[in-house]
Coordinates of C-alpha atoms and ligand atoms in Angstrom, one line a residue:
M1 CA -0.2 0.0 0.2
G2 CA 1.0 3.5 -1.0
K3 CA 1.5 6.2 1.8
V4 CA -1.3 8.3 0.9
S5 CA -4.3 8.4 2.9
R6 CA -7.2 6.6 1.7
R7 CA -9.7 10.2 2.3
K8 CA -6.8 11.3 0.3
F9 CA -7.4 8.5 -2.9
L10 CA -10.5 9.3 -3.4
G11 CA -10.5 13.1 -2.5
A12 CA -8.3 13.2 -5.8
V13 CA -11.2 11.2 -7.5
G14 CA -13.1 13.9 -7.9
A15 CA -10.3 16.1 -9.4
A16 CA -10.0 13.7 -11.4
T17 CA -13.5 13.3 -13.1
G18 CA -14.8 16.2 -12.3
V19 CA -17.8 14.6 -9.6
A20 CA -18.7 17.5 -7.7
G21 CA -16.6 16.8 -4.4
A22 CA -19.1 16.5 -1.2
A23 CA -20.1 12.7 -2.1
Q24 CA -16.5 12.2 -2.5
A25 CA -15.7 13.4 0.5
E26 CA -18.1 11.5 2.4
R27 CA -17.2 8.1 0.8
G28 CA -13.6 9.2 0.8
G29 CA -14.5 8.9 5.2
K30 CA -16.0 6.0 4.9
K31 CA -12.9 4.5 3.1
A32 CA -11.2 5.9 5.7
A33 CA -12.2 4.0 8.5
R34 CA -12.6 0.8 6.7
K35 CA -8.0 1.8 5.7
N36 CA -7.8 0.4 9.9
T37 CA -9.2 -3.0 9.1
A38 CA -6.2 -5.6 9.0
N39 CA -6.3 -7.0 5.8
P40 CA -5.8 -3.5 2.7
G41 CA -5.9 -5.5 -0.3
P42 CA -10.0 -6.2 -0.8
E43 CA -10.7 -2.6 0.1
L44 CA -7.7 -1.6 -2.1
R45 CA -9.3 -3.1 -4.7
D46 CA -13.2 -1.4 -3.7
D47 CA -11.7 1.5 -4.2
V48 CA -10.0 1.3 -7.5
R49 CA -13.6 -0.6 -8.7
E50 CA -15.5 2.4 -7.2
L51 CA -13.1 4.7 -8.6
V52 CA -13.2 2.4 -12.3
E53 CA -17.5 2.1 -12.4
K54 CA -18.0 5.9 -12.0
T55 CA -15.1 7.0 -14.1
P56 CA -17.1 7.3 -17.8
F57 CA -15.4 5.6 -21.1
V58 CA -15.3 7.3 -24.3
D59 CA -16.0 4.2 -26.3
T60 CA -14.0 4.2 -29.5
H61 CA -15.1 2.1 -31.8
E62 CA -18.4 0.6 -33.1
H63 CA -20.7 -0.6 -35.5
L64 CA -23.9 -0.1 -34.2
W65 CA -26.8 -0.5 -36.5
P66 CA -28.7 3.0 -36.9
E67 CA -31.0 2.9 -34.5
A68 CA -34.4 3.8 -36.5
M69 CA -32.6 0.4 -38.6
R70 CA -33.9 -1.6 -34.9
V71 CA -36.9 0.1 -34.9
A72 CA -38.6 -0.8 -37.9
A73 CA -37.2 -4.3 -37.4
L74 CA -39.7 -5.0 -35.2
S75 CA -42.6 -4.2 -37.0
K76 CA -41.1 -5.4 -40.2
P77 CA -38.8 -7.4 -39.9
D78 CA -35.5 -6.9 -41.6
P79 CA -33.4 -9.7 -42.7
K80 CA -30.3 -7.5 -41.8
I81 CA -31.5 -7.5 -38.2
P82 CA -31.0 -10.8 -36.3
A83 CA -34.5 -11.4 -34.1
A84 CA -35.6 -9.3 -31.1
D85 CA -35.1 -12.5 -29.2
F86 CA -32.1 -13.5 -26.4
S87 CA -30.4 -14.5 -30.2
M88 CA -29.7 -10.7 -30.7
L89 CA -26.9 -11.4 -27.6
F90 CA -25.8 -14.1 -29.6
C91 CA -25.5 -12.8 -32.7
H92 CA -21.9 -10.6 -32.8
Y93 CA -18.7 -12.8 -32.1
V94 CA -21.0 -15.4 -30.4
D95 CA -21.4 -16.9 -33.8
S96 CA -18.3 -17.1 -34.5
D97 CA -17.8 -19.4 -30.8
L98 CA -20.8 -20.9 -31.9
Q99 CA -19.5 -22.5 -35.2
V100 CA -16.0 -23.3 -34.1
S101 CA -17.5 -26.0 -31.6
G102 CA -19.8 -27.4 -33.9
M103 CA -22.9 -25.7 -35.0
S104 CA -24.0 -25.2 -38.7
G105 CA -24.1 -22.6 -40.8
A106 CA -27.8 -22.9 -41.9
D107 CA -28.6 -23.4 -37.6
Y108 CA -26.7 -20.4 -37.1
R109 CA -29.4 -18.2 -39.2
K110 CA -32.5 -20.1 -37.9
L111 CA -31.1 -19.1 -34.5
T112 CA -31.2 -15.0 -35.7
S113 CA -34.0 -15.4 -37.5
N114 CA -37.6 -14.3 -37.0
D115 CA -38.8 -17.9 -38.6
L116 CA -38.5 -19.9 -35.5
A117 CA -40.0 -19.8 -31.7
V118 CA -37.6 -19.0 -29.0
A119 CA -37.9 -21.9 -27.3
D120 CA -37.0 -24.3 -30.4
K121 CA -34.5 -22.0 -31.0
W122 CA -33.2 -22.3 -27.0
Q123 CA -33.1 -25.9 -28.0
L124 CA -31.5 -25.6 -31.3
V125 CA -28.4 -23.4 -30.1
E126 CA -28.1 -24.9 -25.8
P127 CA -25.8 -28.2 -26.4
Y128 CA -22.9 -25.3 -28.3
Y129 CA -23.2 -22.9 -25.5
N130 CA -22.4 -25.1 -23.4
K131 CA -19.6 -26.1 -25.0
C132 CA -18.7 -22.4 -25.2
R133 CA -20.0 -20.0 -22.0
N134 CA -16.8 -19.7 -20.4
T135 CA -15.5 -17.3 -23.4
G136 CA -15.3 -13.5 -23.5
Y137 CA -18.2 -13.3 -25.8
L138 CA -20.4 -15.7 -23.9
L139 CA -18.9 -13.9 -20.6
C140 CA -20.6 -10.5 -22.2
A141 CA -23.7 -12.0 -23.0
R142 CA -24.9 -12.8 -19.7
E143 CA -23.2 -9.6 -18.6
T144 CA -25.6 -8.2 -20.5
A145 CA -28.4 -10.3 -19.6
R146 CA -27.3 -9.5 -16.0
I147 CA -27.3 -5.8 -15.7
L148 CA -29.7 -4.9 -18.4
F149 CA -32.1 -6.9 -18.0
G150 CA -31.7 -8.2 -14.1
E151 CA -31.3 -11.5 -14.3
D152 CA -28.2 -14.1 -12.9
D153 CA -27.8 -16.4 -16.1
L154 CA -28.7 -17.0 -19.4
N155 CA -30.5 -20.3 -19.3
K156 CA -32.7 -22.6 -20.2
D157 CA -35.0 -20.7 -17.5
T158 CA -34.4 -17.1 -18.7
Y159 CA -34.0 -17.3 -22.2
Q160 CA -37.8 -16.4 -22.1
R161 CA -37.7 -13.3 -19.8
I162 CA -34.4 -12.2 -21.9
S163 CA -36.2 -12.4 -24.7
E164 CA -39.0 -10.5 -23.8
K165 CA -37.2 -7.5 -21.9
L166 CA -34.8 -7.4 -25.3
A167 CA -37.7 -6.5 -26.5
A168 CA -39.7 -4.2 -24.9
G169 CA -36.4 -2.1 -24.6
V170 CA -36.4 -1.3 -28.7
K171 CA -37.7 1.7 -28.6
P172 CA -36.4 5.7 -29.8
G173 CA -34.5 6.9 -28.2
F174 CA -32.8 3.2 -26.7
Y175 CA -29.3 3.8 -28.0
R176 CA -28.9 7.0 -25.3
H177 CA -30.2 4.6 -22.8
I178 CA -28.0 1.7 -22.7
L179 CA -24.8 3.5 -24.5
R180 CA -25.0 6.7 -21.9
D181 CA -26.9 5.4 -19.0
V182 CA -26.5 2.0 -18.2
A183 CA -23.0 1.7 -19.8
N184 CA -22.0 5.0 -18.8
L185 CA -20.4 6.0 -21.9
E186 CA -19.7 9.3 -22.9
Y187 CA -20.1 9.0 -26.1
C188 CA -19.2 6.4 -28.9
Q189 CA -16.7 6.5 -32.1
V190 CA -18.5 4.6 -35.4
N191 CA -17.2 2.5 -38.4
A192 CA -21.1 3.0 -39.7
L193 CA -20.8 0.0 -42.2
E194 CA -24.3 1.3 -43.7
S195 CA -22.6 4.2 -45.5
P196 CA -19.8 3.5 -48.3
V197 CA -18.1 6.2 -46.8
F198 CA -19.3 8.3 -44.3
N199 CA -22.8 8.3 -42.1
N200 CA -23.9 11.8 -43.2
D201 CA -27.0 11.8 -41.8
E202 CA -26.5 10.2 -38.4
P203 CA -29.7 12.4 -36.2
D204 CA -26.8 12.1 -33.6
P205 CA -23.4 12.9 -33.4
E206 CA -23.1 14.1 -30.0
L207 CA -23.5 10.3 -28.6
L208 CA -22.4 8.5 -32.1
A209 CA -19.5 10.5 -33.5
Q210 CA -18.6 9.1 -37.0
D211 CA -15.7 7.6 -38.7
L212 CA -14.7 8.5 -42.5
W213 CA -14.4 4.8 -43.9
T214 CA -11.2 5.3 -46.0
V215 CA -11.6 1.4 -47.7
S216 CA -13.2 2.4 -50.7
L217 CA -11.0 4.7 -50.8
S218 CA -7.8 2.8 -51.7
T219 CA -7.5 -0.8 -50.1
A220 CA -11.0 -1.4 -51.8
L221 CA -11.3 1.2 -54.5
S222 CA -15.3 1.6 -55.9
T223 CA -14.5 4.7 -58.9
D224 CA -18.5 3.4 -59.0
T225 CA -19.1 4.7 -55.2
L226 CA -16.7 8.1 -55.9
A227 CA -18.3 9.2 -59.0
R228 CA -22.0 8.5 -57.2
L229 CA -20.8 10.5 -54.5
T230 CA -19.3 13.4 -56.1
G231 CA -21.1 13.6 -59.3
K232 CA -17.9 13.1 -61.1
S233 CA -16.8 10.7 -63.1
I234 CA -12.9 9.4 -62.5
G235 CA -10.9 8.6 -65.8
T236 CA -8.0 9.2 -63.6
L237 CA -5.5 8.9 -61.0
E238 CA -5.9 13.0 -60.7
D239 CA -9.7 12.8 -61.1
L240 CA -9.8 9.4 -58.3
H241 CA -7.3 12.7 -56.0
G242 CA -10.1 14.6 -56.4
A243 CA -12.7 12.8 -55.7
I244 CA -10.6 11.9 -52.8
D245 CA -10.2 15.1 -51.7
W246 CA -14.0 16.0 -52.1
C247 CA -14.6 13.3 -49.5
F248 CA -12.1 14.4 -47.1
N249 CA -13.4 18.7 -47.5
T250 CA -16.9 17.3 -47.2
Y251 CA -17.1 14.5 -44.8
G252 CA -13.7 15.7 -42.8
P253 CA -14.8 18.7 -40.7
R254 CA -18.0 15.9 -39.1
A255 CA -15.9 13.3 -38.8
I256 CA -14.0 11.4 -35.4
A257 CA -11.3 9.5 -37.5
T258 CA -10.4 7.5 -40.8
K259 CA -10.6 4.3 -40.4
N260 CA -9.4 1.7 -42.4
Q261 CA -9.7 -2.7 -42.3
C262 CA -7.8 -3.2 -45.3
A263 CA -5.9 -5.9 -42.6
Y264 CA -8.9 -9.2 -43.4
G265 CA -7.5 -8.7 -47.3
R266 CA -4.0 -8.3 -46.9
P267 CA -0.4 -7.6 -45.3
L268 CA -0.1 -3.8 -44.0
D269 CA 2.9 -3.2 -45.7
F270 CA 2.4 -0.5 -47.8
A271 CA 5.1 0.5 -50.1
E272 CA 5.9 4.1 -51.9
V273 CA 4.4 4.0 -55.2
S274 CA 4.5 7.4 -56.8
D275 CA 1.8 9.7 -58.7
A276 CA 3.6 8.9 -62.0
D277 CA 3.8 5.1 -61.4
A278 CA 0.7 4.7 -60.4
A279 CA -1.3 6.7 -63.1
P280 CA -1.0 4.6 -65.6
L281 CA -2.3 1.6 -63.6
F282 CA -5.3 3.7 -62.9
A283 CA -5.7 4.8 -66.4
R284 CA -5.9 1.0 -67.0
Y285 CA -7.8 0.0 -64.0
A286 CA -10.2 3.0 -65.2
A287 CA -10.4 0.6 -68.5
D288 CA -11.1 -2.6 -67.2
K289 CA -11.4 -3.2 -63.7
K290 CA -10.0 -6.3 -63.7
S291 CA -7.0 -5.7 -65.8
L292 CA -4.5 -5.2 -63.6
S293 CA -2.1 -8.3 -61.8
D294 CA -1.9 -8.3 -58.3
A295 CA 1.4 -6.4 -57.9
E296 CA -0.2 -4.0 -59.6
N297 CA -3.0 -4.1 -57.8
K298 CA -1.1 -3.9 -54.8
A299 CA 0.8 -0.8 -55.6
L300 CA -2.3 1.2 -56.8
Q301 CA -3.8 0.4 -53.2
D302 CA -0.1 1.3 -51.1
H303 CA -0.2 4.6 -53.3
L304 CA -3.6 5.3 -52.4
M305 CA -3.0 4.1 -48.9
H306 CA -0.4 6.6 -48.6
Y307 CA -2.5 9.4 -50.0
C308 CA -5.8 8.7 -47.0
I309 CA -2.9 8.8 -44.6
D310 CA -1.4 12.1 -46.0
K311 CA -5.0 13.8 -46.3
S312 CA -5.8 12.6 -42.5
A313 CA -3.0 14.3 -41.4
E314 CA -4.1 17.5 -43.0
K315 CA -7.8 17.3 -41.7
H316 CA -6.0 16.2 -38.1
L317 CA -8.1 13.1 -38.1
P318 CA -6.1 10.0 -36.0
V319 CA -5.8 6.8 -38.9
K320 CA -7.5 3.8 -37.0
L321 CA -6.3 0.5 -38.9
H322 CA -7.2 -2.7 -38.1
T323 CA -4.7 -5.1 -36.4
G324 CA -5.0 -8.5 -35.3
Y325 CA -7.0 -11.1 -34.9
F326 CA -9.6 -11.6 -37.2
A327 CA -13.5 -12.2 -36.9
G328 CA -15.0 -14.6 -37.9
H329 CA -13.8 -18.0 -38.0
N330 CA -11.8 -21.2 -40.7
G331 CA -9.8 -18.3 -42.3
M332 CA -7.4 -16.0 -40.5
P333 CA -3.7 -15.8 -42.4
L334 CA -1.6 -15.9 -39.2
E335 CA 1.0 -15.8 -40.9
W336 CA 0.0 -12.0 -41.7
L337 CA -1.0 -11.3 -38.5
R338 CA 2.5 -11.6 -36.7
R339 CA 3.7 -9.0 -39.0
N340 CA 1.1 -6.3 -38.5
A341 CA 3.4 -4.4 -36.2
S342 CA 6.4 -5.1 -38.1
D343 CA 4.9 -4.6 -41.2
M344 CA 3.5 -1.0 -39.8
C345 CA 6.8 0.2 -39.0
P346 CA 7.7 2.3 -42.7
T347 CA 5.0 3.3 -42.7
L348 CA 4.6 4.8 -39.2
K349 CA 8.4 6.5 -40.0
K350 CA 7.5 7.8 -43.5
H351 CA 4.7 9.9 -42.0
K352 CA 5.5 11.7 -38.9
N353 CA 2.0 13.6 -38.3
A354 CA 0.1 11.8 -38.9
N355 CA -1.5 9.7 -35.7
F356 CA -2.1 6.1 -35.2
V357 CA -4.2 3.8 -33.8
L358 CA -3.8 0.8 -34.3
M359 CA -7.0 -1.2 -32.7
H360 CA -7.2 -4.3 -31.0
I361 CA -4.2 -5.0 -29.3
D362 CA -2.8 -6.3 -32.3
Y363 CA -4.3 -9.6 -30.8
P364 CA -2.3 -12.2 -30.2
Y365 CA 1.1 -10.3 -30.8
Q366 CA 0.2 -7.5 -28.1
D367 CA 4.2 -6.9 -27.0
E368 CA 4.6 -5.7 -30.4
A369 CA 2.1 -3.3 -30.3
I370 CA 3.1 -2.1 -27.4
A371 CA 7.3 -2.0 -28.4
L372 CA 5.7 0.8 -31.3
A373 CA 3.5 2.6 -28.7
K374 CA 7.0 3.2 -26.6
H375 CA 8.8 3.8 -30.0
Y376 CA 6.8 5.5 -32.2
S377 CA 5.7 8.8 -31.3
N378 CA 2.4 8.9 -33.4
V379 CA 1.4 5.1 -32.4
W380 CA -1.9 4.6 -29.9
I381 CA -2.6 1.5 -29.0
D382 CA -6.9 1.0 -28.7
M383 CA -8.3 -2.0 -26.5
C384 CA -11.4 -2.2 -28.4
W385 CA -12.8 -5.9 -29.0
A386 CA -10.0 -7.1 -26.9
W387 CA -11.4 -7.2 -23.5
I388 CA -13.8 -10.6 -24.9
I389 CA -11.4 -11.9 -27.4
N390 CA -9.6 -12.4 -24.0
P391 CA -9.9 -11.2 -21.2
A392 CA -6.8 -12.2 -19.2
A393 CA -4.6 -11.5 -22.3
S394 CA -6.3 -7.6 -21.9
V395 CA -5.4 -7.7 -18.2
R396 CA -1.9 -8.7 -19.3
F397 CA -1.4 -6.4 -21.7
L398 CA -3.0 -3.5 -19.9
K399 CA -0.6 -4.3 -16.9
E400 CA 2.4 -4.5 -19.5
F401 CA 1.5 -1.1 -21.2
L402 CA 1.8 0.7 -18.4
M403 CA 5.2 -0.4 -17.4
A404 CA 6.5 0.6 -20.7
A405 CA 5.1 2.7 -22.6
P406 CA 3.9 6.4 -22.1
A407 CA 0.2 6.3 -20.2
S408 CA -1.1 8.9 -22.9
K409 CA -1.0 5.9 -25.5
V410 CA -3.2 3.8 -25.2
L411 CA -7.5 3.8 -25.7
T412 CA -9.7 1.4 -23.2
F413 CA -12.4 0.3 -24.7
G414 CA -14.8 -0.1 -28.0
G415 CA -17.1 -2.4 -27.8
D416 CA -16.4 -3.4 -31.2
Y417 CA -20.7 -4.0 -32.0
R418 CA -23.5 -4.1 -34.2
P419 CA -26.2 -4.6 -31.9
V420 CA -26.1 -2.2 -29.2
E421 CA -27.1 -4.3 -25.6
P422 CA -23.4 -6.6 -25.6
V423 CA -22.0 -3.3 -25.3
V424 CA -23.1 -3.3 -21.8
G425 CA -21.7 -6.9 -21.1
H426 CA -18.6 -5.7 -22.8
A427 CA -18.1 -2.1 -20.8
A428 CA -18.5 -4.0 -18.0
I429 CA -15.6 -6.8 -18.5
A430 CA -13.8 -3.7 -19.1
R431 CA -13.9 -1.7 -15.8
R432 CA -13.5 -5.2 -14.2
G433 CA -10.1 -5.6 -16.4
V434 CA -8.9 -2.3 -15.7
T435 CA -9.5 -2.5 -12.1
Q436 CA -7.3 -5.9 -11.7
A437 CA -4.6 -4.4 -13.5
I438 CA -4.8 -1.5 -12.0
T439 CA -5.3 -3.0 -8.3
E440 CA -2.5 -5.4 -9.1
L441 CA 0.1 -2.6 -10.0
I442 CA -0.6 -1.1 -6.9
E443 CA -0.4 -3.9 -5.0
E444 CA 2.9 -5.5 -6.9
G445 CA 3.9 -1.4 -6.0
W446 CA 4.6 -0.6 -9.5
L447 CA 2.2 1.9 -9.1
S448 CA 2.0 4.6 -6.7
E449 CA -1.8 4.6 -5.2
N450 CA -1.7 7.9 -5.9
D451 CA -0.5 8.4 -8.8
A452 CA -4.7 5.7 -9.8
P453 CA -6.3 8.7 -10.5
D454 CA -5.3 10.8 -12.8
L455 CA -4.2 7.5 -15.1
V456 CA -7.6 6.0 -14.4
D457 CA -9.5 9.0 -16.0
R458 CA -6.7 9.5 -18.2
I459 CA -6.9 5.9 -19.7
M460 CA -10.1 5.9 -19.8
R461 CA -11.0 8.7 -21.0
G462 CA -9.0 11.8 -21.2
N463 CA -6.2 9.5 -23.9
A464 CA -9.9 9.9 -26.5
H465 CA -10.3 13.6 -25.8
E466 CA -6.5 14.3 -26.1
L467 CA -6.5 12.5 -30.1
F468 CA -9.8 12.7 -31.1
P469 CA -11.7 16.4 -32.3
Y470 CA -14.5 15.6 -30.5
D471 CA -15.7 18.9 -29.5
S472 CA -15.1 20.3 -33.1
S473 CA -16.7 17.8 -34.9
L474 CA -19.9 18.9 -32.7
K475 CA -19.2 21.9 -33.6
N476 CA -19.4 21.3 -38.0
W477 CA -22.2 18.9 -37.5
R478 CA -24.1 22.2 -35.7
R479 CA -23.0 24.3 -38.7
A480 CA -23.9 21.6 -41.2
Ligands
ZN501 ZN1 -14.4 -3.3 -35.4

């Protein structure tokens, strides 16, 4: 234990999080009394938990369906939206654990459809659920059921009630309730998969900040999309650069970051390819999209990726890149993943003015991610999704990160979900992990108790506020 009194420890919390002082002082007094127990260990954990519970996260990564889509699907089933029953908690990520445990794709689709009675769905899923209920994904489903629906477990006795409560919760405004009131998030950053580049029509940008999605501008180029958005035909590299500029000029002021997940389709070794070399490649591509060899396609992608990184830096938008583990199942080329961090080095070195956010801790190569954040001033590591991929590895990662790299370089939460409900469970698991990491660092003597309040505030929300242009993007939404 540090030399700081319990009163001072919790007193500092109020200053760090801006919570009013009176309630803090009262709680601090209680804690000061508790300090005189023989075993201070559990008490420390309680105090850290209290601190972490009341500190809001900035959620730096989601793919939430538009709320209006969820509400509309209640009365008119939408094949893109799973049924509003317990299977909503099994639809994203859990689908992988279920199928890796032996469930067929056809049975999984029945599980989330509107065509099967809830009781039959339970019959279908129970054997596979029992095989994988130990994982972070399923823990997240149960934590969601506990916090959002008041059910201690998700099992044969509760699936029916959970289904009813889940459906009853879907109504206008439920995103705000779940994300702000229940999960205690300040705001979320969303990579909207319904919009090819930018969700221009987000009705609540204060809650749901929007990424500018660069995939169709670069690594999965769609000139048709760009021509439609800009109203101009694109025949030359100059036209293409003009269309990309248009996207950054039009959407950039309201965007919170740029986002690219090309790591699902290729290594992250972006070679430098000049305008002079890229122009003839693009001219051939424009005439016939299938005319380029794999190597030529890669060269064109590499050129456009660097172009988008330059534009991101110019607009002060952090560059978010998927690194590490793949969503889905039966397809991950681990040899690419293990090179993600080293492949990025030349690009990190070249674009000194761009800020890179490497997502998902590059799991399972999180040691390399820590090395990059420690070495490169323009690298941040985002723990989004990682807490449910492997909660234990995420605790280890956070402890090791905080013993190695500047604390300003880590972002500690993003749900990375399509459905909004499990963001609640994911945030609870992340809070449990942050609590464990900070408590253990103090207990093991690596971190002073006195430093904990500012550190917790920084890693849960402060770093995100320093890095991302939330206030200015919101001003620009209000002007638009
Ligand atoms: Zn994602």
